[in-house]
Amino acid sequence: MITAIICLFFLSSTIALEPVDLWTGRNGTVGPEGQCSCEAFLPGSTFPIRDLEQLEQTTVQISHKLEQEIIKVEMYEGKLTVYMEKVVNLTVLIKIMEDDPDSYSELYIQEVKIQIKQVEALIVELQASIQKSSSVLVILRKEITSIIVELTRLETVYDKNLVLVTRREYIKLQQKLEECERRHNEIFNPNIGSCSHEGILRLSKPIISQLNANLNTGYKYGGWGKDSNPLPGSENMYWYSASTGTVVRYISRYLDYYRLIMRQPMKTYDLYASKDWQGIGNNYIVRSNIFYYQFSNPFSMAKYNLTSQTVEYRVVPMATNRFSYHYSASQNLDFAADEKGLWVMYATEESKGKLVLAKIDEAAFALKEVWQTSVFKPAVGNAFIVCGVLYATRSVDIHTEEIFYTYDTNTRKESYVSIPFEKFQENYVYLDYNPTDQKLYMYNDGYYVSYHLWFKQNNQPNEPKHLIENITD
Ligand SMILES: *[C@@H]1O[C@H](CO)[C@@H](O)[C@H](O)[C@H]1NC(C)=O
Ligand SMILES: *[C@@H]1O[C@H](CO)[C@@H](O)[C@H](O)[C@H]1NC(C)=O
Ligand SMILES: *[C@@H]1O[C@H](CO)[C@@H](O)[C@H](O)[C@H]1NC(C)=O
């Protein structure tokens, strides 16, 4: 049986990205393409004008490279459309031939096979080009990130207005890059929202957006991200909350990424404005325009409706506030969202501090189903959920974290794994997955950091050979 899946091997393949070191390579490392020198980003003088001039020159260069990549992506998209059409046409043809094998000559069958081989060769070629282009994007991302970090530093040292123009340019660049990456990702991974994979394979290098909106590394406690199930029209929105302690009081919403980076909130909500609706622990999430968080008093789960600005809270049966995560106190209720909905993770006295996972019925705002894991919560750095599978992290060293444990609610199976990833700063209090873009969002000692995820593909039809395997005689 020959089906249209013959094209999928191409779409589900993963990108082999070049390793790029974000913070140790800032003294002018040459990247894999030979063109990445970061020396320009280290200011040589005490007067920022020189620094800014250099940054502006670099902006022009990066912008140029990015334009070229965008043109390439457009070309790939065009080619891909044509190849898809060819594959569809051939699939239809094969179906007709299968239904009536006697009406077709050997010669004709041979010709169809040749056509299939041609498409296959074209796809291999396109795959190689896209892979090359992906590593260029990683380098550009690295360059832009270094500059954003540098701009943030300049801003804290010099007059902000002086730096503002350059910053605007960079944010534009960053947005373009995101757009380019998004389109790349669509060519490679059109399966956002799907769970037809076998879990996380690896994480990208950390993508550092910048220091938080409070412009202060003292704001170590916080979180940021996007709505995991946005209301129509709010797909581009970001949210952010932070404080210098574990108490959760403010949450800001931003129209888009640009406003987030420019620190221009659409609105900042104060959970202490009229009544004491404050939270604690920084393991909140925004879903369907609702802010879910750990209510401070009484100890319970709360939902703050960002539209109506009203709060509701519910005691989580059995949950205790005695066991926090490793990096910070009071992290007793950790909210998470994935392709399957809303979850909360906590520990109970009965479980002696072992992590418990519960699915939340959003409409009823009550626990729907509960799973007991065997991992001790205080040993966990943080946890998140993807496709109903819990992933728990722990520290390896100051620059490395690892996913060390998974619990699959679909099969009730747990396993110990090692999926290492880099962190920008040693500590973090927030790590959550967002199913709308398959990224992890981390609040890393005051910095907005995110990670791209790669998934294990089941029975990965990764080789173009699959195109012809099914058509043998
Ligand atoms: C970068 O260069 C400066 C000046 O030469 C030096 O002081 C610093 O230690 C270097 N940093 C790294 C990470 O190599
Ligand atoms: C696919 O078939 C349609 C209809 O026969 C045809 O118009 C089109 O050009 C074909 N596409 C390719 C890429 O061969
Ligand atoms: C949030 O408040 C708005 C406005 O009152 C309401 O329409 C919406 O249904 C509320 N959402 C939830 C989930 O309660």
PDB file of C-alpha atoms in Angstrom, residues 152-423:
ATOM      1  CA  THR A 152      21.529  45.889  28.142  1.00  0.00           C
ATOM      2  CA  ARG A 153      24.885  46.339  29.805  1.00  0.00           C
ATOM      3  CA  LEU A 154      25.459  49.687  28.070  1.00  0.00           C
ATOM      4  CA  GLU A 155      22.014  50.788  29.134  1.00  0.00           C
ATOM      5  CA  THR A 156      22.738  50.127  32.757  1.00  0.00           C
ATOM      6  CA  VAL A 157      26.022  52.054  32.521  1.00  0.00           C
ATOM      7  CA  TYR A 158      25.125  54.947  30.186  1.00  0.00           C
ATOM      8  CA  ASP A 159      22.197  57.113  29.246  1.00  0.00           C
ATOM      9  CA  LYS A 160      19.384  54.879  28.031  1.00  0.00           C
ATOM     10  CA  ASN A 161      18.299  57.217  25.256  1.00  0.00           C
ATOM     11  CA  LEU A 162      21.688  56.995  23.647  1.00  0.00           C
ATOM     12  CA  VAL A 163      21.367  53.268  23.380  1.00  0.00           C
ATOM     13  CA  LEU A 164      17.713  53.255  22.402  1.00  0.00           C
ATOM     14  CA  VAL A 165      18.115  53.732  18.654  1.00  0.00           C
ATOM     15  CA  THR A 166      20.591  50.882  18.356  1.00  0.00           C
ATOM     16  CA  ARG A 167      18.396  48.730  20.515  1.00  0.00           C
ATOM     17  CA  ARG A 168      15.406  49.380  18.253  1.00  0.00           C
ATOM     18  CA  GLU A 169      17.448  48.276  15.255  1.00  0.00           C
ATOM     19  CA  TYR A 170      18.386  45.094  17.016  1.00  0.00           C
ATOM     20  CA  ILE A 171      14.902  44.287  18.077  1.00  0.00           C
ATOM     21  CA  LYS A 172      13.826  44.643  14.472  1.00  0.00           C
ATOM     22  CA  LEU A 173      16.618  42.283  13.509  1.00  0.00           C
ATOM     23  CA  GLN A 174      15.641  39.855  16.191  1.00  0.00           C
ATOM     24  CA  GLN A 175      12.052  39.885  14.996  1.00  0.00           C
ATOM     25  CA  LYS A 176      13.159  39.237  11.449  1.00  0.00           C
ATOM     26  CA  LEU A 177      15.308  36.403  12.651  1.00  0.00           C
ATOM     27  CA  GLU A 178      12.401  34.927  14.602  1.00  0.00           C
ATOM     28  CA  GLU A 179      10.231  35.114  11.523  1.00  0.00           C
ATOM     29  CA  CYS A 180      12.946  33.428   9.490  1.00  0.00           C
ATOM     30  CA  GLU A 181      13.431  30.738  12.140  1.00  0.00           C
ATOM     31  CA  ARG A 182       9.703  30.206  12.356  1.00  0.00           C
ATOM     32  CA  ARG A 183       9.456  29.626   8.627  1.00  0.00           C
ATOM     33  CA  HIS A 184      12.434  27.328   8.738  1.00  0.00           C
ATOM     34  CA  ASN A 185      10.811  25.453  11.528  1.00  0.00           C
ATOM     35  CA  GLU A 186       7.594  25.119   9.557  1.00  0.00           C
ATOM     36  CA  ILE A 187       9.465  23.502   6.701  1.00  0.00           C
ATOM     37  CA  PHE A 188      11.096  21.108   9.129  1.00  0.00           C
ATOM     38  CA  ASN A 189       8.437  20.632  11.699  1.00  0.00           C
ATOM     39  CA  PRO A 190       4.902  21.305  10.605  1.00  0.00           C
ATOM     40  CA  ASN A 191       3.689  19.230  13.536  1.00  0.00           C
ATOM     41  CA  ILE A 192       3.170  21.839  16.223  1.00  0.00           C
ATOM     42  CA  GLY A 193       0.382  20.643  18.450  1.00  0.00           C
ATOM     43  CA  SER A 194       0.898  17.034  17.476  1.00  0.00           C
ATOM     44  CA  CYS A 195       2.073  14.340  19.899  1.00  0.00           C
ATOM     45  CA  SER A 196       3.131  11.832  17.278  1.00  0.00           C
ATOM     46  CA  HIS A 197       6.695  11.795  18.570  1.00  0.00           C
ATOM     47  CA  GLU A 198       8.478   9.861  21.286  1.00  0.00           C
ATOM     48  CA  GLY A 199       9.494  12.630  23.613  1.00  0.00           C
ATOM     49  CA  ILE A 200      12.305  15.130  23.826  1.00  0.00           C
ATOM     50  CA  LEU A 201      15.489  14.291  21.992  1.00  0.00           C
ATOM     51  CA  ARG A 202      17.472  17.390  22.864  1.00  0.00           C
ATOM     52  CA  LEU A 203      17.369  21.109  23.578  1.00  0.00           C
ATOM     53  CA  SER A 204      18.921  23.960  21.645  1.00  0.00           C
ATOM     54  CA  LYS A 205      21.459  26.318  23.132  1.00  0.00           C
ATOM     55  CA  PRO A 206      19.793  28.854  25.400  1.00  0.00           C
ATOM     56  CA  ILE A 207      18.362  31.802  23.511  1.00  0.00           C
ATOM     57  CA  ILE A 208      18.784  34.838  25.704  1.00  0.00           C
ATOM     58  CA  SER A 209      16.297  37.543  24.908  1.00  0.00           C
ATOM     59  CA  GLN A 210      17.537  39.987  27.486  1.00  0.00           C
ATOM     60  CA  LEU A 211      17.595  41.137  31.068  1.00  0.00           C
ATOM     61  CA  ASN A 212      14.116  41.443  32.560  1.00  0.00           C
ATOM     62  CA  ALA A 213      11.780  44.400  32.191  1.00  0.00           C
ATOM     63  CA  ASN A 214      12.755  45.666  35.631  1.00  0.00           C
ATOM     64  CA  LEU A 215      16.307  46.039  34.290  1.00  0.00           C
ATOM     65  CA  ASN A 216      17.642  44.572  37.469  1.00  0.00           C
ATOM     66  CA  THR A 217      19.461  41.332  38.171  1.00  0.00           C
ATOM     67  CA  GLY A 218      18.062  41.557  41.696  1.00  0.00           C
ATOM     68  CA  TYR A 219      14.750  40.429  40.182  1.00  0.00           C
ATOM     69  CA  LYS A 220      15.784  36.813  40.432  1.00  0.00           C
ATOM     70  CA  TYR A 221      12.280  35.513  41.014  1.00  0.00           C
ATOM     71  CA  GLY A 222      10.026  35.586  38.014  1.00  0.00           C
ATOM     72  CA  GLY A 223       8.718  34.011  34.882  1.00  0.00           C
ATOM     73  CA  TRP A 224       7.838  34.877  31.320  1.00  0.00           C
ATOM     74  CA  GLY A 225       6.279  33.323  28.282  1.00  0.00           C
ATOM     75  CA  LYS A 226       3.267  33.212  26.047  1.00  0.00           C
ATOM     76  CA  ASP A 227      -0.287  32.116  26.604  1.00  0.00           C
ATOM     77  CA  SER A 228      -0.436  28.353  26.020  1.00  0.00           C
ATOM     78  CA  ASN A 229      -3.942  28.561  24.594  1.00  0.00           C
ATOM     79  CA  PRO A 230      -4.343  32.154  23.431  1.00  0.00           C
ATOM     80  CA  LEU A 231      -7.698  33.748  22.823  1.00  0.00           C
ATOM     81  CA  PRO A 232      -8.180  34.677  19.153  1.00  0.00           C
ATOM     82  CA  GLY A 233      -6.117  37.762  18.366  1.00  0.00           C
ATOM     83  CA  SER A 234      -3.692  37.336  21.281  1.00  0.00           C
ATOM     84  CA  GLU A 235      -1.376  34.805  19.649  1.00  0.00           C
ATOM     85  CA  ASN A 236       1.589  37.179  19.682  1.00  0.00           C
ATOM     86  CA  MET A 237       1.252  38.300  23.267  1.00  0.00           C
ATOM     87  CA  TYR A 238       3.874  37.769  25.947  1.00  0.00           C
ATOM     88  CA  TRP A 239       3.597  38.018  29.699  1.00  0.00           C
ATOM     89  CA  TYR A 240       6.118  38.661  32.425  1.00  0.00           C
ATOM     90  CA  SER A 241       6.195  38.699  36.211  1.00  0.00           C
ATOM     91  CA  ALA A 242       9.106  39.134  38.580  1.00  0.00           C
ATOM     92  CA  SER A 243      10.132  40.309  41.991  1.00  0.00           C
ATOM     93  CA  THR A 244      13.095  40.439  44.301  1.00  0.00           C
ATOM     94  CA  GLY A 245      11.490  37.835  46.575  1.00  0.00           C
ATOM     95  CA  THR A 246       9.309  34.770  46.266  1.00  0.00           C
ATOM     96  CA  VAL A 247       6.061  36.755  46.549  1.00  0.00           C
ATOM     97  CA  VAL A 248       4.090  37.129  43.321  1.00  0.00           C
ATOM     98  CA  ARG A 249       2.359  40.462  42.995  1.00  0.00           C
ATOM     99  CA  TYR A 250       2.598  41.926  39.485  1.00  0.00           C
ATOM    100  CA  ILE A 251       1.986  40.479  36.084  1.00  0.00           C
ATOM    101  CA  SER A 252       2.442  42.404  32.848  1.00  0.00           C
ATOM    102  CA  ARG A 253       1.138  41.643  29.426  1.00  0.00           C
ATOM    103  CA  TYR A 254       2.781  42.762  26.179  1.00  0.00           C
ATOM    104  CA  LEU A 255       1.221  43.082  22.787  1.00  0.00           C
ATOM    105  CA  ASP A 256       4.127  41.287  21.107  1.00  0.00           C
ATOM    106  CA  TYR A 257       7.780  40.388  21.379  1.00  0.00           C
ATOM    107  CA  TYR A 258       8.910  43.869  20.391  1.00  0.00           C
ATOM    108  CA  ARG A 259       6.936  45.458  23.251  1.00  0.00           C
ATOM    109  CA  LEU A 260       8.295  42.875  25.672  1.00  0.00           C
ATOM    110  CA  ILE A 261      11.873  43.688  24.786  1.00  0.00           C
ATOM    111  CA  MET A 262      11.144  47.422  24.749  1.00  0.00           C
ATOM    112  CA  ARG A 263       9.545  47.015  28.189  1.00  0.00           C
ATOM    113  CA  GLN A 264       6.273  48.537  27.054  1.00  0.00           C
ATOM    114  CA  PRO A 265       3.526  46.562  28.787  1.00  0.00           C
ATOM    115  CA  MET A 266      -0.010  46.781  27.522  1.00  0.00           C
ATOM    116  CA  LYS A 267      -1.102  46.462  31.104  1.00  0.00           C
ATOM    117  CA  THR A 268       0.383  45.566  34.472  1.00  0.00           C
ATOM    118  CA  TYR A 269      -1.928  43.834  36.930  1.00  0.00           C
ATOM    119  CA  ASP A 270      -1.450  44.241  40.672  1.00  0.00           C
ATOM    120  CA  LEU A 271      -2.666  41.284  42.701  1.00  0.00           C
ATOM    121  CA  TYR A 272      -2.511  43.442  45.804  1.00  0.00           C
ATOM    122  CA  ALA A 273      -4.457  46.399  44.427  1.00  0.00           C
ATOM    123  CA  SER A 274      -7.764  45.970  46.185  1.00  0.00           C
ATOM    124  CA  LYS A 275      -7.503  42.714  48.106  1.00  0.00           C
ATOM    125  CA  ASP A 276      -4.579  40.517  49.003  1.00  0.00           C
ATOM    126  CA  TRP A 277      -4.550  38.164  46.064  1.00  0.00           C
ATOM    127  CA  GLN A 278      -0.807  37.766  46.073  1.00  0.00           C
ATOM    128  CA  GLY A 279       0.867  34.552  45.121  1.00  0.00           C
ATOM    129  CA  ILE A 280       4.107  32.866  45.965  1.00  0.00           C
ATOM    130  CA  GLY A 281       6.692  30.590  44.402  1.00  0.00           C
ATOM    131  CA  ASN A 282       6.879  31.777  40.771  1.00  0.00           C
ATOM    132  CA  ASN A 283       5.532  28.696  39.065  1.00  0.00           C
ATOM    133  CA  TYR A 284       2.571  30.245  37.377  1.00  0.00           C
ATOM    134  CA  ILE A 285       1.327  30.046  33.841  1.00  0.00           C
ATOM    135  CA  VAL A 286      -0.978  31.987  31.533  1.00  0.00           C
ATOM    136  CA  ARG A 287      -3.594  29.997  29.709  1.00  0.00           C
ATOM    137  CA  SER A 288      -6.681  31.281  27.879  1.00  0.00           C
ATOM    138  CA  ASN A 289      -5.971  34.684  29.367  1.00  0.00           C
ATOM    139  CA  ILE A 290      -6.057  33.292  32.899  1.00  0.00           C
ATOM    140  CA  PHE A 291      -3.090  33.565  35.233  1.00  0.00           C
ATOM    141  CA  TYR A 292      -2.806  30.324  37.251  1.00  0.00           C
ATOM    142  CA  TYR A 293      -0.631  30.605  40.330  1.00  0.00           C
ATOM    143  CA  GLN A 294      -0.002  29.432  43.859  1.00  0.00           C
ATOM    144  CA  PHE A 295      -2.167  31.500  46.163  1.00  0.00           C
ATOM    145  CA  SER A 296      -0.300  32.721  49.181  1.00  0.00           C
ATOM    146  CA  ASN A 297      -3.017  32.727  51.791  1.00  0.00           C
ATOM    147  CA  PRO A 298      -4.728  30.330  52.109  1.00  0.00           C
ATOM    148  CA  PHE A 299      -2.316  27.832  50.485  1.00  0.00           C
ATOM    149  CA  SER A 300      -4.225  26.850  47.347  1.00  0.00           C
ATOM    150  CA  MET A 301      -4.266  27.069  43.579  1.00  0.00           C
ATOM    151  CA  ALA A 302      -5.657  30.284  42.172  1.00  0.00           C
ATOM    152  CA  LYS A 303      -6.809  31.611  38.843  1.00  0.00           C
ATOM    153  CA  TYR A 304      -6.784  35.298  38.109  1.00  0.00           C
ATOM    154  CA  ASN A 305      -8.897  36.135  35.087  1.00  0.00           C
ATOM    155  CA  LEU A 306      -6.931  38.823  33.250  1.00  0.00           C
ATOM    156  CA  THR A 307     -10.076  40.000  31.492  1.00  0.00           C
ATOM    157  CA  SER A 308     -12.400  40.366  34.457  1.00  0.00           C
ATOM    158  CA  GLN A 309      -9.535  40.872  36.962  1.00  0.00           C
ATOM    159  CA  THR A 310     -11.146  38.604  39.473  1.00  0.00           C
ATOM    160  CA  VAL A 311      -9.688  35.710  41.384  1.00  0.00           C
ATOM    161  CA  GLU A 312     -10.869  32.261  42.397  1.00  0.00           C
ATOM    162  CA  TYR A 313      -8.969  29.773  44.482  1.00  0.00           C
ATOM    163  CA  ARG A 314      -9.266  26.093  45.394  1.00  0.00           C
ATOM    164  CA  VAL A 315      -7.417  24.042  47.958  1.00  0.00           C
ATOM    165  CA  VAL A 316      -5.541  21.213  46.244  1.00  0.00           C
ATOM    166  CA  PRO A 317      -6.499  18.019  48.090  1.00  0.00           C
ATOM    167  CA  MET A 318      -3.550  16.534  50.029  1.00  0.00           C
ATOM    168  CA  ALA A 319      -1.014  19.060  48.687  1.00  0.00           C
ATOM    169  CA  THR A 320       1.545  20.226  51.220  1.00  0.00           C
ATOM    170  CA  ASN A 321       3.642  23.366  51.240  1.00  0.00           C
ATOM    171  CA  ARG A 322       6.526  21.599  52.943  1.00  0.00           C
ATOM    172  CA  PHE A 323       8.473  20.507  49.832  1.00  0.00           C
ATOM    173  CA  SER A 324       9.771  23.046  47.339  1.00  0.00           C
ATOM    174  CA  TYR A 325      11.996  22.643  44.293  1.00  0.00           C
ATOM    175  CA  HIS A 326      15.760  22.763  44.626  1.00  0.00           C
ATOM    176  CA  TYR A 327      16.503  26.370  43.602  1.00  0.00           C
ATOM    177  CA  SER A 328      13.961  28.350  45.555  1.00  0.00           C
ATOM    178  CA  ALA A 329      11.593  28.274  48.519  1.00  0.00           C
ATOM    179  CA  SER A 330       7.782  28.139  48.371  1.00  0.00           C
ATOM    180  CA  GLN A 331       7.581  26.425  44.992  1.00  0.00           C
ATOM    181  CA  ASN A 332       4.844  24.089  46.112  1.00  0.00           C
ATOM    182  CA  LEU A 333       2.351  24.234  43.280  1.00  0.00           C
ATOM    183  CA  ASP A 334       3.905  24.233  39.831  1.00  0.00           C
ATOM    184  CA  PHE A 335       1.504  24.863  36.951  1.00  0.00           C
ATOM    185  CA  ALA A 336       2.190  23.526  33.484  1.00  0.00           C
ATOM    186  CA  ALA A 337       0.407  23.376  30.148  1.00  0.00           C
ATOM    187  CA  ASP A 338       0.895  21.150  27.164  1.00  0.00           C
ATOM    188  CA  GLU A 339      -0.928  19.793  24.117  1.00  0.00           C
ATOM    189  CA  LYS A 340      -3.375  18.029  26.454  1.00  0.00           C
ATOM    190  CA  GLY A 341      -4.304  20.865  28.766  1.00  0.00           C
ATOM    191  CA  LEU A 342      -3.489  22.264  32.182  1.00  0.00           C
ATOM    192  CA  TRP A 343      -1.576  20.480  34.940  1.00  0.00           C
ATOM    193  CA  VAL A 344      -0.338  21.112  38.447  1.00  0.00           C
ATOM    194  CA  MET A 345       2.605  19.438  40.175  1.00  0.00           C
ATOM    195  CA  TYR A 346       3.091  19.298  43.930  1.00  0.00           C
ATOM    196  CA  ALA A 347       4.013  16.959  46.778  1.00  0.00           C
ATOM    197  CA  THR A 348       2.009  15.435  49.605  1.00  0.00           C
ATOM    198  CA  GLU A 349       2.823  14.360  53.149  1.00  0.00           C
ATOM    199  CA  GLU A 350       1.568  10.920  52.238  1.00  0.00           C
ATOM    200  CA  SER A 351       4.063  10.692  49.393  1.00  0.00           C
ATOM    201  CA  LYS A 352       6.839  11.904  51.725  1.00  0.00           C
ATOM    202  CA  GLY A 353       7.756  14.705  49.379  1.00  0.00           C
ATOM    203  CA  LYS A 354       7.600  12.770  46.139  1.00  0.00           C
ATOM    204  CA  LEU A 355       6.263  14.654  43.163  1.00  0.00           C
ATOM    205  CA  VAL A 356       2.582  14.280  42.385  1.00  0.00           C
ATOM    206  CA  LEU A 357       1.099  15.294  39.073  1.00  0.00           C
ATOM    207  CA  ALA A 358      -2.537  16.218  38.498  1.00  0.00           C
ATOM    208  CA  LYS A 359      -4.561  17.136  35.468  1.00  0.00           C
ATOM    209  CA  ILE A 360      -6.807  20.153  36.000  1.00  0.00           C
ATOM    210  CA  ASP A 361     -10.301  20.320  34.620  1.00  0.00           C
ATOM    211  CA  GLU A 362     -10.176  23.916  33.427  1.00  0.00           C
ATOM    212  CA  ALA A 363     -13.914  24.537  33.352  1.00  0.00           C
ATOM    213  CA  ALA A 364     -14.529  23.137  36.838  1.00  0.00           C
ATOM    214  CA  PHE A 365     -11.151  24.362  38.134  1.00  0.00           C
ATOM    215  CA  ALA A 366     -10.685  21.063  39.964  1.00  0.00           C
ATOM    216  CA  LEU A 367      -8.332  18.106  39.803  1.00  0.00           C
ATOM    217  CA  LYS A 368      -9.451  15.536  37.274  1.00  0.00           C
ATOM    218  CA  GLU A 369      -6.855  12.794  37.646  1.00  0.00           C
ATOM    219  CA  VAL A 370      -3.767  12.316  39.823  1.00  0.00           C
ATOM    220  CA  TRP A 371      -0.507  10.410  39.252  1.00  0.00           C
ATOM    221  CA  GLN A 372       2.157   9.614  41.831  1.00  0.00           C
ATOM    222  CA  THR A 373       5.793   9.715  40.709  1.00  0.00           C
ATOM    223  CA  SER A 374       8.780   8.343  42.590  1.00  0.00           C
ATOM    224  CA  VAL A 375      10.995  11.393  42.321  1.00  0.00           C
ATOM    225  CA  PHE A 376      11.738  13.446  45.456  1.00  0.00           C
ATOM    226  CA  LYS A 377      10.536  16.991  44.798  1.00  0.00           C
ATOM    227  CA  PRO A 378      13.310  18.887  46.641  1.00  0.00           C
ATOM    228  CA  ALA A 379      15.876  17.125  44.417  1.00  0.00           C
ATOM    229  CA  VAL A 380      14.198  18.547  41.317  1.00  0.00           C
ATOM    230  CA  GLY A 381      15.267  21.874  39.799  1.00  0.00           C
ATOM    231  CA  ASN A 382      11.991  22.340  37.996  1.00  0.00           C
ATOM    232  CA  ALA A 383       9.490  20.358  35.955  1.00  0.00           C
ATOM    233  CA  PHE A 384       7.334  20.765  32.899  1.00  0.00           C
ATOM    234  CA  ILE A 385       5.011  18.653  30.767  1.00  0.00           C
ATOM    235  CA  VAL A 386       4.972  17.837  27.066  1.00  0.00           C
ATOM    236  CA  CYS A 387       2.273  15.618  25.571  1.00  0.00           C
ATOM    237  CA  GLY A 388       1.303  14.254  28.971  1.00  0.00           C
ATOM    238  CA  VAL A 389       4.886  13.381  29.906  1.00  0.00           C
ATOM    239  CA  LEU A 390       6.442  15.045  32.929  1.00  0.00           C
ATOM    240  CA  TYR A 391      10.094  16.055  32.612  1.00  0.00           C
ATOM    241  CA  ALA A 392      12.094  16.830  35.768  1.00  0.00           C
ATOM    242  CA  THR A 393      15.442  18.629  35.774  1.00  0.00           C
ATOM    243  CA  ARG A 394      18.400  18.891  38.092  1.00  0.00           C
ATOM    244  CA  SER A 395      21.724  20.696  38.148  1.00  0.00           C
ATOM    245  CA  VAL A 396      24.863  19.107  36.730  1.00  0.00           C
ATOM    246  CA  ASP A 397      27.196  22.080  37.172  1.00  0.00           C
ATOM    247  CA  ILE A 398      26.941  25.858  37.072  1.00  0.00           C
ATOM    248  CA  HIS A 399      26.456  25.963  33.304  1.00  0.00           C
ATOM    249  CA  THR A 400      24.707  22.644  32.797  1.00  0.00           C
ATOM    250  CA  GLU A 401      21.305  21.350  33.721  1.00  0.00           C
ATOM    251  CA  GLU A 402      19.797  18.022  32.719  1.00  0.00           C
ATOM    252  CA  ILE A 403      16.425  16.432  32.323  1.00  0.00           C
ATOM    253  CA  PHE A 404      16.980  13.352  34.472  1.00  0.00           C
ATOM    254  CA  TYR A 405      13.534  11.923  34.984  1.00  0.00           C
ATOM    255  CA  THR A 406      10.357  11.452  32.990  1.00  0.00           C
ATOM    256  CA  TYR A 407       6.918  10.197  33.945  1.00  0.00           C
ATOM    257  CA  ASP A 408       4.472   9.320  31.191  1.00  0.00           C
ATOM    258  CA  THR A 409       0.857   9.710  32.268  1.00  0.00           C
ATOM    259  CA  ASN A 410      -0.275   7.891  29.125  1.00  0.00           C
ATOM    260  CA  THR A 411       1.477   4.660  30.149  1.00  0.00           C
ATOM    261  CA  ARG A 412       2.157   5.346  33.863  1.00  0.00           C
ATOM    262  CA  LYS A 413       5.793   4.528  33.170  1.00  0.00           C
ATOM    263  CA  GLU A 414       8.730   6.432  34.569  1.00  0.00           C
ATOM    264  CA  SER A 415      12.323   6.461  33.454  1.00  0.00           C
ATOM    265  CA  TYR A 416      15.662   7.966  34.336  1.00  0.00           C
ATOM    266  CA  VAL A 417      17.300   9.726  31.417  1.00  0.00           C
ATOM    267  CA  SER A 418      20.022  12.263  30.765  1.00  0.00           C
ATOM    268  CA  ILE A 419      19.214  15.112  28.410  1.00  0.00           C
ATOM    269  CA  PRO A 420      21.721  17.837  29.266  1.00  0.00           C
ATOM    270  CA  PHE A 421      21.262  21.470  28.338  1.00  0.00           C
ATOM    271  CA  GLU A 422      23.105  24.686  28.988  1.00  0.00           C
ATOM    272  CA  LYS A 423      21.918  27.445  31.213  1.00  0.00           C
TER     273      LYS A 423
END
